[in-house]
Amino acid sequence: MFGLSSLLVGTQSVTANPVKIDYQQPAQEIIDIVDAAPSPGASLSPNGKLLMVLGYPSLPDIRDVSADEIKLAGRRINPANHTVSQARYINSLKLVTVETGEQRTVAGLPEHLKIIGANWSPNGRYIAFAHMRDNQVQLWLVDAEKSSAKLWTKQPLNAVWGPQLKWRHDSKGLYTYFKADELQQPALKTVPTGPVITESMGRSAPGRTYQDLLQNKQDELLFEYYFTSQISFVDLKGKTTDIGSPAIYRSVSSSPNDNYLLVGQIKRPYSYAVPWYRFPLTTEVWTPQGKLVHRVAEQPLADNLPIAFDAVAQGRRSISWRNDADATLVWAEAADQGDPAVKADVRDRLFQQAAPFNKAPQKLLDLSKRYSRALAADAENILVWERWWADRNEKLWLIDSTGKRSPQLVWERSWEDRYNDPGQPFTIQKNGRTLLYLANNNILLSGTGASAEGDRPFIDRYALNNGETERLWRSQAPYFEQARELIDPQALTFLMQRESVDDPADFFVRDLDDDSLRALTDTPHPMPHTKGITRELITYTREDGLAMSAELYLPAGYDKDRDGPLPTMVWAYPREYKSSAAAAQISGSPYEFVRISYWGPQYLATQGYAVLDSATMPIVGEGDARPNDTFIEQLVMNGKAAIAAGVERGITDPNRVALGGHSYGAFMTANMLAHSDLFTTGIARSGAYNRSLTPFGFQREERTVWDDTDLYIRMSPFFHAHKINEPMLMIHGANDNNSGTFPMQSERLYQAMKGLAGSARLVMLPHESHGYRARESILHMLWEQTRWLDTYLKEQE
């Protein structure tokens, strides 16, 4: 037993009587899981000739995660090198010839490679990448034909948004952001010059609970210093040409004919109440030399949007180039004041405007929902998606921008319905442009192929004129295979990613004409010591008849007749649905590679536990009912069903079952322990437990605490802490950046349980955000979890 104290890691504490302890490590077989090589990534060149294969390192150590960090306007940055904080990077890059499978080493790459962004040129000849060093981010160029790399320019990038590497469509160079060197870093002031004052004056400005907002004038100056950059063009010889003046640029993109630039610029006034993406934004069209051609939109500070998920700012938004046209802008405008509460038959209108932008915009389509995206094959064939959160409905339209043909509804469906998802269309590259593939009025679709037997990805040919579908290919057991990109539409060759239970994912070329398959990569098993662990996709029903599922992991060599029922960990994350049919659908595949995760509970199978991972926790609200109206009741039904599923199979001891989860899963865990006695103990990581601290909505709940105070109290385990009579382990990143899950949430629940004589342990991980990154933090987390479960489950044997 650990008693009623918190755990001190390093030197931080949240209670008066901490337990002093250094970072600990779990058993070696768990350490080997943590240190296993991550799966590689890959990117196909636009001409389909080369595959860029990217390798990733294992976890960084606590020194990397402890690097200086500045929090500004909802962003976290590393001030030492002007990049995102705790950036995940690529540490190896190689090329594979698609036709022959030849592996090609790239010469000249920098030592200690840390790539934080890599982009193909449209012609497939070059790769631009950003290399992160301790004091700067460098721009590098790979000549793919020669398999050689070089430092492209000595000027350091400003990568606080992540590296912006925007190639011209003619592949003659790219646009990027460099540091604006003439700016002087503002001095850090420790003596205030006055109070910080904000006021509303009766103006409605509801907002979700945001983290890392600007706090004062000093933060405003720091925001301007770090986020101000210089747009520059870099040609293939490394010559740089500055475009415009230094400013806080949010976006830059070249028109498909490369005659114009679309530039987004953040302006004052800033806000202390909302993050950067609600700040005023001016969008303009420039010449490539930086001369203003056309001001597209001036969006004001958006600090008063309704909190509903379908709420949007008024005015022009989602502004982009039409992908098929030389230089035509496309954007959406709300027709309902951007407020879902306003009754309206038309919610959004889609417009276009062609260069030289001196004629009135042309309306393309009236939408009954919110505009989502558009993808064109040519001027007469443009697909437009619209969606609505409240009813989970989606529509896809085929429109003609010339006005010769009326809009045609391609399909209307619930996007919750995975079993009937028709998939997403393939694209092709032509003259540096990414276009919808269309041939004889047919498109090609790729989908996950969700079904009652698990996901079985597919490729379909779909006729836009009549909706007829021809299935060209479907993943077959014992493999799980997915189409990643279309290589050659005439030959029907595709880049595939294929795996099986014992074989990690690799990349292949599949020819649908002769059904041939050719390997491009060969990845070794990253953790061979876990091969004996079994995984099974199981299904079961809760007491109201709703179908549910989970992934069951069992220890290597386990025999239920010989070994009997096991202590069991159930790990879950609640999800809201508008229909029971959608909630009952199965996700995942029994043929995916069994990669034992350290982030979830799967590693516990190495320690003699049965594990029910990804146990579905559906919260359903059909018709006019809202899911959270019966959150607690449905949650308890879900817990009963999960335990019963293990007991009925003879693998779970019902008196030795733990429940755990991260974020909303932690919220679920605390609520389950408060409102039932089903579980012996719980593990709650980085959760939110007092919903009055997120008063303008949480997760998918759109009602405020003033709309339904009883709901907020009923769903807050903090207000029911006196009913949590099972021991609970809480773990939280001391630097959590997720909306609503302040570290204080765990601290307050721990203090409540301690004051009420409950059994709790609180672990605060220094420098960690909502997801933990440092190797030391992860290993200590696993040590805590395993030790906790061994105490409360195994010691009852």
GROMACS .gro file of C-alpha atoms in nm, residues 281-531:
model
  251
  281LEU     CA    1  -0.626   3.787  -4.008
  282THR     CA    2  -0.574   3.979  -4.331
  283THR     CA    3  -0.559   3.772  -4.650
  284GLU     CA    4  -0.412   3.929  -4.963
  285VAL     CA    5  -0.298   3.840  -5.315
  286TRP     CA    6   0.053   3.958  -5.401
  287THR     CA    7   0.277   3.939  -5.702
  288PRO     CA    8   0.580   3.708  -5.654
  289GLN     CA    9   0.776   4.027  -5.589
  290GLY     CA   10   0.552   4.124  -5.295
  291LYS     CA   11   0.333   4.391  -5.457
  292LEU     CA   12  -0.027   4.401  -5.334
  293VAL     CA   13  -0.272   4.299  -5.606
  294HIS     CA   14  -0.595   4.234  -5.417
  295ARG     CA   15  -0.712   4.232  -5.056
  296VAL     CA   16  -0.931   3.924  -5.020
  297ALA     CA   17  -1.049   3.950  -4.660
  298GLU     CA   18  -0.992   4.129  -4.331
  299GLN     CA   19  -1.122   3.899  -4.061
  300PRO     CA   20  -1.160   4.075  -3.724
  301LEU     CA   21  -1.080   3.933  -3.383
  302ALA     CA   22  -1.310   3.630  -3.340
  303ASP     CA   23  -1.355   3.627  -2.964
  304ASN     CA   24  -1.733   3.617  -2.960
  305LEU     CA   25  -1.821   3.305  -3.159
  306PRO     CA   26  -2.096   3.079  -3.025
  307ILE     CA   27  -1.947   2.769  -2.860
  308ALA     CA   28  -2.140   2.529  -3.086
  309PHE     CA   29  -1.916   2.308  -3.300
  310ASP     CA   30  -2.068   2.433  -3.626
  311ALA     CA   31  -2.010   2.799  -3.533
  312VAL     CA   32  -1.781   2.994  -3.767
  313ALA     CA   33  -1.666   3.351  -3.814
  314GLN     CA   34  -1.866   3.574  -4.044
  315GLY     CA   35  -1.711   3.688  -4.369
  316ARG     CA   36  -1.478   3.508  -4.607
  317ARG     CA   37  -1.301   3.203  -4.465
  318SER     CA   38  -1.127   2.885  -4.585
  319ILE     CA   39  -0.966   3.091  -4.861
  320SER     CA   40  -0.752   2.892  -5.105
  321TRP     CA   41  -0.651   2.858  -5.468
  322ARG     CA   42  -0.873   2.638  -5.683
  323ASN     CA   43  -0.637   2.349  -5.744
  324ASP     CA   44  -0.713   2.306  -6.117
  325ALA     CA   45  -0.727   2.671  -6.230
  326ASP     CA   46  -0.439   2.904  -6.311
  327ALA     CA   47  -0.523   3.163  -6.047
  328THR     CA   48  -0.876   3.141  -5.905
  329LEU     CA   49  -0.963   3.191  -5.541
  330VAL     CA   50  -1.228   2.982  -5.366
  331TRP     CA   51  -1.380   3.060  -5.027
  332ALA     CA   52  -1.688   3.009  -4.810
  333GLU     CA   53  -1.908   3.263  -4.637
  334ALA     CA   54  -2.163   3.193  -4.365
  335ALA     CA   55  -2.523   3.275  -4.461
  336ASP     CA   56  -2.656   3.224  -4.107
  337GLN     CA   57  -2.432   3.476  -3.925
  338GLY     CA   58  -2.203   3.181  -3.846
  339ASP     CA   59  -2.442   3.074  -3.568
  340PRO     CA   60  -2.593   2.722  -3.576
  341ALA     CA   61  -2.875   2.844  -3.350
  342VAL     CA   62  -3.005   3.066  -3.631
  343LYS     CA   63  -3.264   2.885  -3.841
  344ALA     CA   64  -3.160   2.887  -4.204
  345ASP     CA   65  -3.200   2.672  -4.514
  346VAL     CA   66  -2.865   2.795  -4.644
  347ARG     CA   67  -2.577   2.783  -4.397
  348ASP     CA   68  -2.279   2.854  -4.623
  349ARG     CA   69  -2.220   2.989  -4.970
  350LEU     CA   70  -1.921   2.892  -5.183
  351PHE     CA   71  -1.766   3.158  -5.408
  352GLN     CA   72  -1.484   3.186  -5.661
  353GLN     CA   73  -1.299   3.480  -5.812
  354ALA     CA   74  -1.045   3.460  -6.094
  355ALA     CA   75  -0.741   3.677  -6.156
  356PRO     CA   76  -0.702   3.969  -6.200
  357PHE     CA   77  -0.971   3.985  -5.926
  358ASN     CA   78  -1.143   4.293  -6.067
  359LYS     CA   79  -1.480   4.128  -6.131
  360ALA     CA   80  -1.745   4.043  -5.875
  361PRO     CA   81  -1.710   3.702  -5.709
  362GLN     CA   82  -1.915   3.423  -5.864
  363LYS     CA   83  -2.132   3.206  -5.640
  364LEU     CA   84  -2.065   2.836  -5.697
  365LEU     CA   85  -2.301   2.666  -5.453
  366ASP     CA   86  -2.548   2.717  -5.169
  367LEU     CA   87  -2.485   2.472  -4.884
  368SER     CA   88  -2.728   2.356  -4.616
  369LYS     CA   89  -2.434   2.267  -4.390
  370ARG     CA   90  -2.081   2.393  -4.330
  371TYR     CA   91  -1.833   2.394  -4.617
  372SER     CA   92  -1.561   2.136  -4.558
  373ARG     CA   93  -1.337   2.122  -4.866
  374ALA     CA   94  -1.323   2.115  -5.247
  375LEU     CA   95  -1.122   1.910  -5.495
  376ALA     CA   96  -1.127   1.968  -5.871
  377ALA     CA   97  -1.037   1.756  -6.171
  378ASP     CA   98  -1.106   2.046  -6.407
  379ALA     CA   99  -1.335   2.348  -6.433
  380GLU     CA  100  -1.640   2.134  -6.505
  381ASN     CA  101  -1.582   1.871  -6.237
  382ILE     CA  102  -1.531   1.992  -5.882
  383LEU     CA  103  -1.621   1.788  -5.575
  384VAL     CA  104  -1.746   1.989  -5.275
  385TRP     CA  105  -1.798   1.841  -4.928
  386GLU     CA  106  -2.026   1.990  -4.661
  387ARG     CA  107  -2.080   1.867  -4.304
  388TRP     CA  108  -2.292   1.935  -3.996
  389TRP     CA  109  -2.181   1.830  -3.650
  390ALA     CA  110  -2.517   1.825  -3.473
  391ASP     CA  111  -2.672   1.551  -3.691
  392ARG     CA  112  -2.341   1.397  -3.814
  393ASN     CA  113  -2.458   1.447  -4.173
  394GLU     CA  114  -2.235   1.487  -4.479
  395LYS     CA  115  -2.312   1.576  -4.839
  396LEU     CA  116  -2.087   1.552  -5.144
  397TRP     CA  117  -2.166   1.763  -5.451
  398LEU     CA  118  -2.034   1.760  -5.807
  399ILE     CA  119  -2.038   2.112  -5.945
  400ASP     CA  120  -1.943   2.285  -6.270
  401SER     CA  121  -1.765   2.617  -6.216
  402THR     CA  122  -1.862   2.737  -6.565
  403GLY     CA  123  -2.232   2.722  -6.480
  404LYS     CA  124  -2.318   2.491  -6.771
  405ARG     CA  125  -2.445   2.213  -6.544
  406SER     CA  126  -2.655   2.229  -6.227
  407PRO     CA  127  -2.498   2.096  -5.904
  408GLN     CA  128  -2.539   1.721  -5.865
  409LEU     CA  129  -2.567   1.549  -5.526
  410VAL     CA  130  -2.320   1.259  -5.532
  411TRP     CA  131  -2.410   1.120  -5.190
  412GLU     CA  132  -2.557   1.210  -4.853
  413ARG     CA  133  -2.465   1.006  -4.550
  414SER     CA  134  -2.390   0.999  -4.179
  415TRP     CA  135  -2.017   1.038  -4.134
  416GLU     CA  136  -2.051   0.834  -3.812
  417ASP     CA  137  -2.151   0.534  -4.024
  418ARG     CA  138  -1.814   0.369  -4.090
  419TYR     CA  139  -1.966   0.054  -4.242
  420ASN     CA  140  -2.110   0.249  -4.535
  421ASP     CA  141  -1.828   0.498  -4.585
  422PRO     CA  142  -1.766   0.515  -4.965
  423GLY     CA  143  -1.409   0.634  -4.911
  424GLN     CA  144  -1.193   0.921  -5.032
  425PRO     CA  145  -1.092   0.995  -5.393
  426PHE     CA  146  -0.743   0.946  -5.529
  427THR     CA  147  -0.552   1.236  -5.679
  428ILE     CA  148  -0.290   1.264  -5.952
  429GLN     CA  149  -0.010   1.513  -6.020
  430LYS     CA  150  -0.020   1.710  -6.344
  431ASN     CA  151   0.194   2.012  -6.429
  432GLY     CA  152   0.275   2.054  -6.061
  433ARG     CA  153  -0.093   2.051  -5.964
  434THR     CA  154  -0.271   1.800  -5.743
  435LEU     CA  155  -0.593   1.707  -5.925
  436LEU     CA  156  -0.887   1.476  -5.868
  437TYR     CA  157  -0.833   1.166  -6.081
  438LEU     CA  158  -1.125   1.146  -6.324
  439ALA     CA  159  -1.153   0.920  -6.630
  440ASN     CA  160  -1.471   0.859  -6.830
  441ASN     CA  161  -1.672   1.016  -6.548
  442ASN     CA  162  -1.524   0.767  -6.301
  443ILE     CA  163  -1.319   0.838  -5.991
  444LEU     CA  164  -1.120   0.596  -5.778
  445LEU     CA  165  -1.197   0.571  -5.406
  446SER     CA  166  -0.998   0.427  -5.117
  447GLY     CA  167  -1.169   0.340  -4.789
  448THR     CA  168  -1.112   0.160  -4.459
  449GLY     CA  169  -1.380  -0.098  -4.541
  450ALA     CA  170  -1.513  -0.115  -4.185
  451SER     CA  171  -1.736  -0.415  -4.128
  452ALA     CA  172  -1.854  -0.653  -3.858
  453GLU     CA  173  -1.540  -0.860  -3.923
  454GLY     CA  174  -1.310  -0.559  -3.881
  455ASP     CA  175  -1.155  -0.314  -4.124
  456ARG     CA  176  -1.091  -0.447  -4.475
  457PRO     CA  177  -0.960  -0.158  -4.687
  458PHE     CA  178  -1.070  -0.137  -5.050
  459ILE     CA  179  -1.026   0.040  -5.382
  460ASP     CA  180  -1.344   0.116  -5.580
  461ARG     CA  181  -1.422   0.266  -5.917
  462TYR     CA  182  -1.715   0.504  -5.872
  463ALA     CA  183  -1.930   0.646  -6.155
  464LEU     CA  184  -2.022   1.006  -6.078
  465ASN     CA  185  -2.314   1.009  -6.323
  466ASN     CA  186  -2.514   0.724  -6.169
  467GLY     CA  187  -2.339   0.619  -5.846
  468GLU     CA  188  -2.252   0.270  -5.968
  469THR     CA  189  -1.959   0.117  -5.783
  470GLU     CA  190  -1.713  -0.147  -5.899
  471ARG     CA  191  -1.488  -0.304  -5.639
  472LEU     CA  192  -1.140  -0.335  -5.784
  473TRP     CA  193  -0.960  -0.468  -5.478
  474ARG     CA  194  -1.014  -0.553  -5.111
  475SER     CA  195  -0.769  -0.645  -4.837
  476GLN     CA  196  -0.763  -1.019  -4.775
  477ALA     CA  197  -0.679  -1.222  -4.465
  478PRO     CA  198  -0.431  -1.289  -4.315
  479TYR     CA  199  -0.307  -0.939  -4.410
  480PHE     CA  200  -0.415  -0.587  -4.335
  481GLU     CA  201  -0.334  -0.378  -4.643
  482GLN     CA  202  -0.417  -0.017  -4.727
  483ALA     CA  203  -0.378   0.189  -5.042
  484ARG     CA  204  -0.167   0.496  -4.974
  485GLU     CA  205  -0.126   0.659  -5.315
  486LEU     CA  206  -0.210   0.609  -5.681
  487ILE     CA  207   0.112   0.553  -5.876
  488ASP     CA  208  -0.013   0.502  -6.233
  489PRO     CA  209  -0.386   0.535  -6.309
  490GLN     CA  210  -0.355   0.372  -6.650
  491ALA     CA  211  -0.169   0.066  -6.523
  492LEU     CA  212  -0.371   0.069  -6.198
  493THR     CA  213  -0.065   0.050  -5.975
  494PHE     CA  214  -0.080   0.171  -5.617
  495LEU     CA  215   0.154   0.231  -5.325
  496MET     CA  216   0.031   0.000  -5.049
  497GLN     CA  217   0.113  -0.043  -4.683
  498ARG     CA  218   0.079  -0.407  -4.576
  499GLU     CA  219   0.115  -0.588  -4.244
  500SER     CA  220   0.005  -0.902  -4.063
  501VAL     CA  221  -0.010  -1.018  -3.705
  502ASP     CA  222   0.361  -1.106  -3.694
  503ASP     CA  223   0.490  -0.879  -3.974
  504PRO     CA  224   0.531  -0.503  -3.921
  505ALA     CA  225   0.398  -0.267  -4.185
  506ASP     CA  226   0.600  -0.232  -4.504
  507PHE     CA  227   0.546  -0.055  -4.835
  508PHE     CA  228   0.463  -0.240  -5.156
  509VAL     CA  229   0.362  -0.174  -5.516
  510ARG     CA  230   0.039  -0.351  -5.612
  511ASP     CA  231  -0.066  -0.392  -5.974
  512LEU     CA  232  -0.441  -0.449  -5.991
  513ASP     CA  233  -0.429  -0.566  -6.354
  514ASP     CA  234  -0.226  -0.878  -6.277
  515ASP     CA  235  -0.277  -0.872  -5.896
  516SER     CA  236   0.099  -0.867  -5.840
  517LEU     CA  237   0.268  -0.734  -5.528
  518ARG     CA  238   0.626  -0.614  -5.499
  519ALA     CA  239   0.802  -0.510  -5.175
  520LEU     CA  240   0.982  -0.176  -5.148
  521THR     CA  241   1.084  -0.195  -4.779
  522ASP     CA  242   1.164  -0.472  -4.533
  523THR     CA  243   1.120  -0.375  -4.168
  524PRO     CA  244   1.240  -0.616  -3.896
  525HIS     CA  245   1.016  -0.702  -3.603
  526PRO     CA  246   1.084  -0.423  -3.352
  527MET     CA  247   1.011  -0.627  -3.038
  528PRO     CA  248   1.052  -1.002  -3.100
  529HIS     CA  249   1.028  -1.082  -2.728
  530THR     CA  250   0.651  -1.002  -2.744
  531LYS     CA  251   0.566  -1.244  -3.027
   0.00000   0.00000   0.00000
